[in-house]
N, CA, C and O atoms as a MOPAC input file, in Angstrom:
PM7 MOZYME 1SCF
protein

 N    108.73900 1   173.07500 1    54.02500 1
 C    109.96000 1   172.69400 1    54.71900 1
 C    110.12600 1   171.18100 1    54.72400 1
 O    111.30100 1   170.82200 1    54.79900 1
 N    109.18200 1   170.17600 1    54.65900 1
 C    109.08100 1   168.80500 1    55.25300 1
 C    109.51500 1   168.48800 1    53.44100 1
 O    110.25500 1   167.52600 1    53.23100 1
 N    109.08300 1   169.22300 1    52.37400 1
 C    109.50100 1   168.70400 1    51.49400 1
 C    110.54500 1   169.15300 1    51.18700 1
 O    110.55300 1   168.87800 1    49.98700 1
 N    111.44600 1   169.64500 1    51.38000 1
 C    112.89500 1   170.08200 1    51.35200 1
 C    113.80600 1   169.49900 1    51.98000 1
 O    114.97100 1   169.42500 1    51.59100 1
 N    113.23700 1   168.89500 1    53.30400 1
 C    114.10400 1   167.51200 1    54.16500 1
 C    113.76000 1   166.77700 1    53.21200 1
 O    114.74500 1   166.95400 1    52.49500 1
 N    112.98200 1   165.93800 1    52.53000 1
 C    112.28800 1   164.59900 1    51.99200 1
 C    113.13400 1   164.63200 1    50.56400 1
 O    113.36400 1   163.57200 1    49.98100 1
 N    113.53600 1   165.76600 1    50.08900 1
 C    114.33400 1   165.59500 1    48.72800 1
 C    116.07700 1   166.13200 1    49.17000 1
 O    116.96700 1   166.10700 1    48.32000 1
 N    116.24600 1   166.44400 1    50.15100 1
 C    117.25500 1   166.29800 1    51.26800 1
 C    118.09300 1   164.49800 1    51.36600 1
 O    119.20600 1   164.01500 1    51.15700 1
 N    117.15500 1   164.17300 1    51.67400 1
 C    117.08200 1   162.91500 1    52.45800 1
 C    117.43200 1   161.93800 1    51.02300 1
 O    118.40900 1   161.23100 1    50.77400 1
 N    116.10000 1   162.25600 1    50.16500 1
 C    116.49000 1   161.40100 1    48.72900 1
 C    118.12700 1   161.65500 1    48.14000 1
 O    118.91000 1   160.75600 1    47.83100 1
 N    118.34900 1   162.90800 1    48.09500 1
 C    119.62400 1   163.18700 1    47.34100 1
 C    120.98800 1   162.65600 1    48.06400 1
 O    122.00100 1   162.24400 1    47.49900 1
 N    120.66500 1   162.81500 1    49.91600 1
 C    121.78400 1   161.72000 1    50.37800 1
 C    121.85800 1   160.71100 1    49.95500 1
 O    122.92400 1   160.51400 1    49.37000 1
 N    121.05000 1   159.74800 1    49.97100 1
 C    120.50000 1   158.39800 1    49.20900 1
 C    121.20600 1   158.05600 1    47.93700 1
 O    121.56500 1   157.05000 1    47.32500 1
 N    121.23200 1   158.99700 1    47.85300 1
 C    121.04100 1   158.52200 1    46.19500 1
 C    122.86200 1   158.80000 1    45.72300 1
 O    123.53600 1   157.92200 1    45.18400 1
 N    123.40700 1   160.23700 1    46.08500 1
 C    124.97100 1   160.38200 1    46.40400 1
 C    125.48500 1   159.67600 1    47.07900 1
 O    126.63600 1   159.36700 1    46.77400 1
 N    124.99400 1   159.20400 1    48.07100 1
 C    125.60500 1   158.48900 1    49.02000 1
 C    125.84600 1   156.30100 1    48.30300 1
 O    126.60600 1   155.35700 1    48.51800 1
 N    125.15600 1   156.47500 1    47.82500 1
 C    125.01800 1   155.13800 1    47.10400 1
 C    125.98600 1   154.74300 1    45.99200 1
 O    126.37500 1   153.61200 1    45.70100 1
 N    126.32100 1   156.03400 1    45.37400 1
 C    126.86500 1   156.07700 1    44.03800 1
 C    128.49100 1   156.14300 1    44.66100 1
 O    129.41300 1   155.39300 1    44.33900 1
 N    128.54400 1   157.51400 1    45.85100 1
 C    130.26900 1   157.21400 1    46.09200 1
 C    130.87800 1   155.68400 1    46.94500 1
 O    132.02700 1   155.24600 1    46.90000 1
 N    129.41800 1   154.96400 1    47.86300 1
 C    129.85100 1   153.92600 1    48.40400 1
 C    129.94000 1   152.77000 1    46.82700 1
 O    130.74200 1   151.83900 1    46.75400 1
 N    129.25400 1   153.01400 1    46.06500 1
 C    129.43200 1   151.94100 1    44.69100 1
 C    130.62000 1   152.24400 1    44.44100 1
 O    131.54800 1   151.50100 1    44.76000 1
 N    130.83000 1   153.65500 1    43.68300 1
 C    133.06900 1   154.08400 1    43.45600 1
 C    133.60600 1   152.99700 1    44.13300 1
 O    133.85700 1   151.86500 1    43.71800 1
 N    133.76700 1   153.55600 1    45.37600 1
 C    134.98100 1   152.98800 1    46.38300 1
 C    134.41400 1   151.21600 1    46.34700 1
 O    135.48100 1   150.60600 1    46.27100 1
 N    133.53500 1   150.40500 1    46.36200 1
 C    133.63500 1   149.40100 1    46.18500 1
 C    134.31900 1   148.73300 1    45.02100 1
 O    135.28800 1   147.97500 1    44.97800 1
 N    133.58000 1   149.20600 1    44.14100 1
 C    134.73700 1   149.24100 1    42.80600 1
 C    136.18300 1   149.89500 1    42.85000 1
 O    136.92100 1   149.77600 1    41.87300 1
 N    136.29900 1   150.09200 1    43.17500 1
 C    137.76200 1   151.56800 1    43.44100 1
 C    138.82900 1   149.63900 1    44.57600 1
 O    139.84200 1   148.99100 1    44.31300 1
 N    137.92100 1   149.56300 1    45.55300 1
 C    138.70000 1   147.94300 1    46.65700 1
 C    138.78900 1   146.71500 1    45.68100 1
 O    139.44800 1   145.73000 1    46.01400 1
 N    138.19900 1   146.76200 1    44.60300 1
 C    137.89000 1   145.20400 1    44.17100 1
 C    138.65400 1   145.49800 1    43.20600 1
 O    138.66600 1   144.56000 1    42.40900 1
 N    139.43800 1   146.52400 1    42.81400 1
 C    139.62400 1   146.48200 1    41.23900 1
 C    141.25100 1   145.97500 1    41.16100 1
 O    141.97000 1   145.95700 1    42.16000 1
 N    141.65700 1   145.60900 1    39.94400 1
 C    142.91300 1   144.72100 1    39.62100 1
 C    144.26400 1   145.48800 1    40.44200 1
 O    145.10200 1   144.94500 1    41.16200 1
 N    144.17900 1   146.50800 1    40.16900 1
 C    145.31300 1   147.24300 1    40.62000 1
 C    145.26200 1   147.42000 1    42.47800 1
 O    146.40600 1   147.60300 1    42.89500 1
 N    144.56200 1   147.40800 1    43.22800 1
 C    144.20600 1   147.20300 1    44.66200 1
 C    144.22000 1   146.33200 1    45.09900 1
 O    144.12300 1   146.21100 1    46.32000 1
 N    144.42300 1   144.79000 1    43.81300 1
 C    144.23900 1   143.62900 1    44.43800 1
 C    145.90900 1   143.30900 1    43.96500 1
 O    146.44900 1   142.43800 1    44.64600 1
 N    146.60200 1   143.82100 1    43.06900 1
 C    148.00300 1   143.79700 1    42.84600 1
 C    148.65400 1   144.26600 1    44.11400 1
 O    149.27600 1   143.45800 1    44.80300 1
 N    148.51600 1   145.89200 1    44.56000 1
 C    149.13500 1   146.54400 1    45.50000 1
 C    148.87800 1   145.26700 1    47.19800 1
 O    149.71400 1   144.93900 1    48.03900 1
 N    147.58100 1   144.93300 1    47.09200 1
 C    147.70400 1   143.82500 1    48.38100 1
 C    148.51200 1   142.53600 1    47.82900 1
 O    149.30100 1   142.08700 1    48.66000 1
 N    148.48300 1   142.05700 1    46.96500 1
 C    149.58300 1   141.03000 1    46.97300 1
 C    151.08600 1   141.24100 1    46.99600 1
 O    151.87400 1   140.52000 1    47.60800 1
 N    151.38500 1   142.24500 1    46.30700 1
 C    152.64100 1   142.81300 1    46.42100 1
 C    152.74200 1   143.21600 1    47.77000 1
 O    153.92800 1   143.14800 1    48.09100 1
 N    152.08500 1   143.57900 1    48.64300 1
 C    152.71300 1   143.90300 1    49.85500 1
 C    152.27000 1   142.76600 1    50.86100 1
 O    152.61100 1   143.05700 1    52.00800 1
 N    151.70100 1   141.72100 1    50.78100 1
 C    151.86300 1   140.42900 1    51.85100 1
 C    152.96700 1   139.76200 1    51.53200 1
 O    153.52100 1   139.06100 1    52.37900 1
 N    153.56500 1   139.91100 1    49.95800 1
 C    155.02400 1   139.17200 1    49.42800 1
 C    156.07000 1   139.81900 1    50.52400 1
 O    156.66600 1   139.19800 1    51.40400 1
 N    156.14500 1   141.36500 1    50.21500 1
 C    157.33200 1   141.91600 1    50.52800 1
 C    156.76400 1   141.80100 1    52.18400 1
 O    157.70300 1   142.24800 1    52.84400 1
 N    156.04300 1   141.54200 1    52.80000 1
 C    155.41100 1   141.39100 1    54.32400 1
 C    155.71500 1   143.03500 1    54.94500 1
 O    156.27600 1   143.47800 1    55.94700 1
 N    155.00100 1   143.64400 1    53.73900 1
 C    154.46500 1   145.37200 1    54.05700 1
 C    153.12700 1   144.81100 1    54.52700 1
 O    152.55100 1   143.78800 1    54.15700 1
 N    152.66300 1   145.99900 1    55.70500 1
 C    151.57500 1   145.80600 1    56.36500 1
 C    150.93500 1   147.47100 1    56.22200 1
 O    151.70200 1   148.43300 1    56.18800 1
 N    150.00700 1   147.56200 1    56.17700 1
 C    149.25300 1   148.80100 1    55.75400 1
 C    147.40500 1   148.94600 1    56.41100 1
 O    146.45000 1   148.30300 1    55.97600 1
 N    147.38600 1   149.74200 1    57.27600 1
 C    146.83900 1   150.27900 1    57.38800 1
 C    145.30600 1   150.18300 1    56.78500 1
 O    145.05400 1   150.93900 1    55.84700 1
 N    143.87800 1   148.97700 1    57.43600 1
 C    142.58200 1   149.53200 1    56.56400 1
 C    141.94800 1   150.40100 1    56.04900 1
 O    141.01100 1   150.12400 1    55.30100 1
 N    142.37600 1   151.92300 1    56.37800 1
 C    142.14200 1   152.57200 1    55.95800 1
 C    142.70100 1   153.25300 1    54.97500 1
 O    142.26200 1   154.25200 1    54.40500 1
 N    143.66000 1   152.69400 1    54.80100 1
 C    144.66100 1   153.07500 1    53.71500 1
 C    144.38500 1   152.33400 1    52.15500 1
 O    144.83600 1   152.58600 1    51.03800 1
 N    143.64500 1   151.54500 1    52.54600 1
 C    142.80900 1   150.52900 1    51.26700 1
 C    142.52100 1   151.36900 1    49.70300 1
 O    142.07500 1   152.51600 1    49.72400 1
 N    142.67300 1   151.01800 1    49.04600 1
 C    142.08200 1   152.19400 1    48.02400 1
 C    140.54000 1   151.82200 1    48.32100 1
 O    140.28400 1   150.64900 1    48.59100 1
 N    139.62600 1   152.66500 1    48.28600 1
 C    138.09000 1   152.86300 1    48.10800 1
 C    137.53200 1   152.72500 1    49.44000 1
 O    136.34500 1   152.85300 1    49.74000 1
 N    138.79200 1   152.37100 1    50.44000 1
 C    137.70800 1   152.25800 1    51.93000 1
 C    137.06500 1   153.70000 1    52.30000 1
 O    135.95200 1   153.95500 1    52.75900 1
 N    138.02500 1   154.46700 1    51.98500 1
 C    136.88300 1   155.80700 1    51.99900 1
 C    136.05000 1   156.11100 1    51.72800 1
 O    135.31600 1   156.93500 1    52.27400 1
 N    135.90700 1   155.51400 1    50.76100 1
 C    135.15700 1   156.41600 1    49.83600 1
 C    133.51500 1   155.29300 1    50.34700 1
 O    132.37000 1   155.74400 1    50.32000 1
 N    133.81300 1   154.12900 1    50.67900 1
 C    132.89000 1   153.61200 1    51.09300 1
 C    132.46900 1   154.01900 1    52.44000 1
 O    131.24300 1   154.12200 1    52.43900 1
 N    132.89000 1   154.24800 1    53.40000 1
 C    132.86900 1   155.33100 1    54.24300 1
 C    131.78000 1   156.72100 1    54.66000 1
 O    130.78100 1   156.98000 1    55.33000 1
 N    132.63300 1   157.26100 1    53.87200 1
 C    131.67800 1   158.62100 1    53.39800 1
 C    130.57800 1   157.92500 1    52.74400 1
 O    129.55700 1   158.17000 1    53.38700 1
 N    130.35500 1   157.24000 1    51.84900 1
 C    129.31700 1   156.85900 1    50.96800 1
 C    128.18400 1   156.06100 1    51.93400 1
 O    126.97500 1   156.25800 1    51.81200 1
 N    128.65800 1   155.31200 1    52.72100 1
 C    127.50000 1   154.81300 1    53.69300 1
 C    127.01800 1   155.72200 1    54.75700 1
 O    125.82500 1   155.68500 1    55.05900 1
 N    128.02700 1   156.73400 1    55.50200 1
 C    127.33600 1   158.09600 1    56.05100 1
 C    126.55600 1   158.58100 1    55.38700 1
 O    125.41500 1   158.79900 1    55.79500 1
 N    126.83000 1   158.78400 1    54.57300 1
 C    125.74000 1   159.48700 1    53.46000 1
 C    124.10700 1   159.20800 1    53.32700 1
 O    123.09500 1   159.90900 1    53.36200 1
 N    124.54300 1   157.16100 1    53.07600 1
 C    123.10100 1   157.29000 1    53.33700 1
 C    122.32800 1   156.99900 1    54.53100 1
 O    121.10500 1   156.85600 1    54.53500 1
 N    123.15800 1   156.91000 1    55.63900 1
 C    122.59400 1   156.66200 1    56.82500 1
 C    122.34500 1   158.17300 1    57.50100 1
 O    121.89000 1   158.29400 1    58.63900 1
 N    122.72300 1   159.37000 1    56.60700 1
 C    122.21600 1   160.87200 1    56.66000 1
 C    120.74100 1   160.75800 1    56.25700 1
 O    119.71400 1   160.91400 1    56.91700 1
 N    120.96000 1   160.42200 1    54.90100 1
 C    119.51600 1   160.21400 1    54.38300 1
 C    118.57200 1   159.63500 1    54.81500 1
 O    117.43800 1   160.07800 1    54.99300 1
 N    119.12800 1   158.20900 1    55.08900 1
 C    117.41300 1   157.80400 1    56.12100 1
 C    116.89800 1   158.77700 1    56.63000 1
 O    115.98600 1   159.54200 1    56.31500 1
 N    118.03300 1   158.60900 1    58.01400 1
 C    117.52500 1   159.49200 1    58.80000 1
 C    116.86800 1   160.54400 1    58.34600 1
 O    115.67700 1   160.41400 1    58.63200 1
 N    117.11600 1   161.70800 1    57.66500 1
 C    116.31000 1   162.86100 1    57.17100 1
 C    114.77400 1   162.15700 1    56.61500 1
 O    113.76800 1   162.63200 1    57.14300 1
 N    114.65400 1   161.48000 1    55.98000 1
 C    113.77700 1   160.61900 1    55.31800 1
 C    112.83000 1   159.90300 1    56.35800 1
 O    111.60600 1   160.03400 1    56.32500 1
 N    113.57000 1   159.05800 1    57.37500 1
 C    112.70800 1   158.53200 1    57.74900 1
 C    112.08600 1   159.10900 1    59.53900 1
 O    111.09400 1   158.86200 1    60.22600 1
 N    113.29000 1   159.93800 1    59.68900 1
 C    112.66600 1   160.73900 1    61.29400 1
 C    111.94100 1   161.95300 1    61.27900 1
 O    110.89700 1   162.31800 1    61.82100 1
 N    113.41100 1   162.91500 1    59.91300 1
 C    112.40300 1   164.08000 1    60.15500 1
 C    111.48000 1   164.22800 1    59.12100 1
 O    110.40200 1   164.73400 1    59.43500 1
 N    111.62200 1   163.96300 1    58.17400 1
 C    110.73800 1   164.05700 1    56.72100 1
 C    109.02100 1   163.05600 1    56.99200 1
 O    107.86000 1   163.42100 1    56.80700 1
 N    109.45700 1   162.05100 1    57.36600 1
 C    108.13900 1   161.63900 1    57.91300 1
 C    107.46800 1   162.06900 1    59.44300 1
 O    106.39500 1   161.53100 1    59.71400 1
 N    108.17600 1   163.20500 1    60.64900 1
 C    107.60000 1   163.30500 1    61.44100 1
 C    106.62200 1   164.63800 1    60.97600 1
 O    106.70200 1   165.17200 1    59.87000 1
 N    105.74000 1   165.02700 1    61.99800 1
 C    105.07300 1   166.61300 1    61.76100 1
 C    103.59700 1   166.06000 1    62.37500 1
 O    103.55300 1   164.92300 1    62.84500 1
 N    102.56300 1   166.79100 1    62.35500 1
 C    101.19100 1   166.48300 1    62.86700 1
 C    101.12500 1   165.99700 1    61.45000 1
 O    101.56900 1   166.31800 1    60.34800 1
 N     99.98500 1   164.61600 1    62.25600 1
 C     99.46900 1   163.71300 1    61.55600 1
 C     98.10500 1   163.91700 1    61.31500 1
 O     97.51600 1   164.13400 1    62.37400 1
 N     97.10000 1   163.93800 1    59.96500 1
 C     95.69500 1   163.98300 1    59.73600 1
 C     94.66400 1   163.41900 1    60.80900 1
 O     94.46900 1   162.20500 1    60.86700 1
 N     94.33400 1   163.86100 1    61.23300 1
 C     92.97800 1   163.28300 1    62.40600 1
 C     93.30200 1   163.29700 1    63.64100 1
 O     92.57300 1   162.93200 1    64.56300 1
 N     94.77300 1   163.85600 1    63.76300 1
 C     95.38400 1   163.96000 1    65.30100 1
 C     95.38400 1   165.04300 1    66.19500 1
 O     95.89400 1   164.92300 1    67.30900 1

């Protein structure tokens, strides 16, 4: 069971890393940085969450703050050798 949390825990990590990378790339990219200039011109105001990739960074850092946790509370708790 403790190794089924522990590759649990890795696979949040590791998904969780890759969709918060997307959406960083997804905020920085040419066309997200067009849509924000075009709308401070026309003095459209929008919503942070409405960002392209803030989601996705979002979900992607839950993700791995799932994983620690699995990783580092329950995957490393259980009886300890000599205890």
């Amino acid at each position: 069971m403790k190794m089924i949390l522990i590759l649990c825990g890795v696979l949040f990590l590791l998904l969780g890393g890759h969709v918060f990378m997307a959406g960083l790339e997804d905020y920085h990219s040419e066309s997200a940085r067009m849509a924000r200039r075009i709308g401070s011109r026309l003095n459209i105001s929008r919503p942070f969450w409405n960002e392209p990739g803030v989601r996705e960074m979002a979900i992607g850092r839950s993700s791995m703050v799932a994983g620690a946790v699995l990783l580092i509370f329950i995957g490393g708790a259980g009886s300890r050798p000599g205890t």
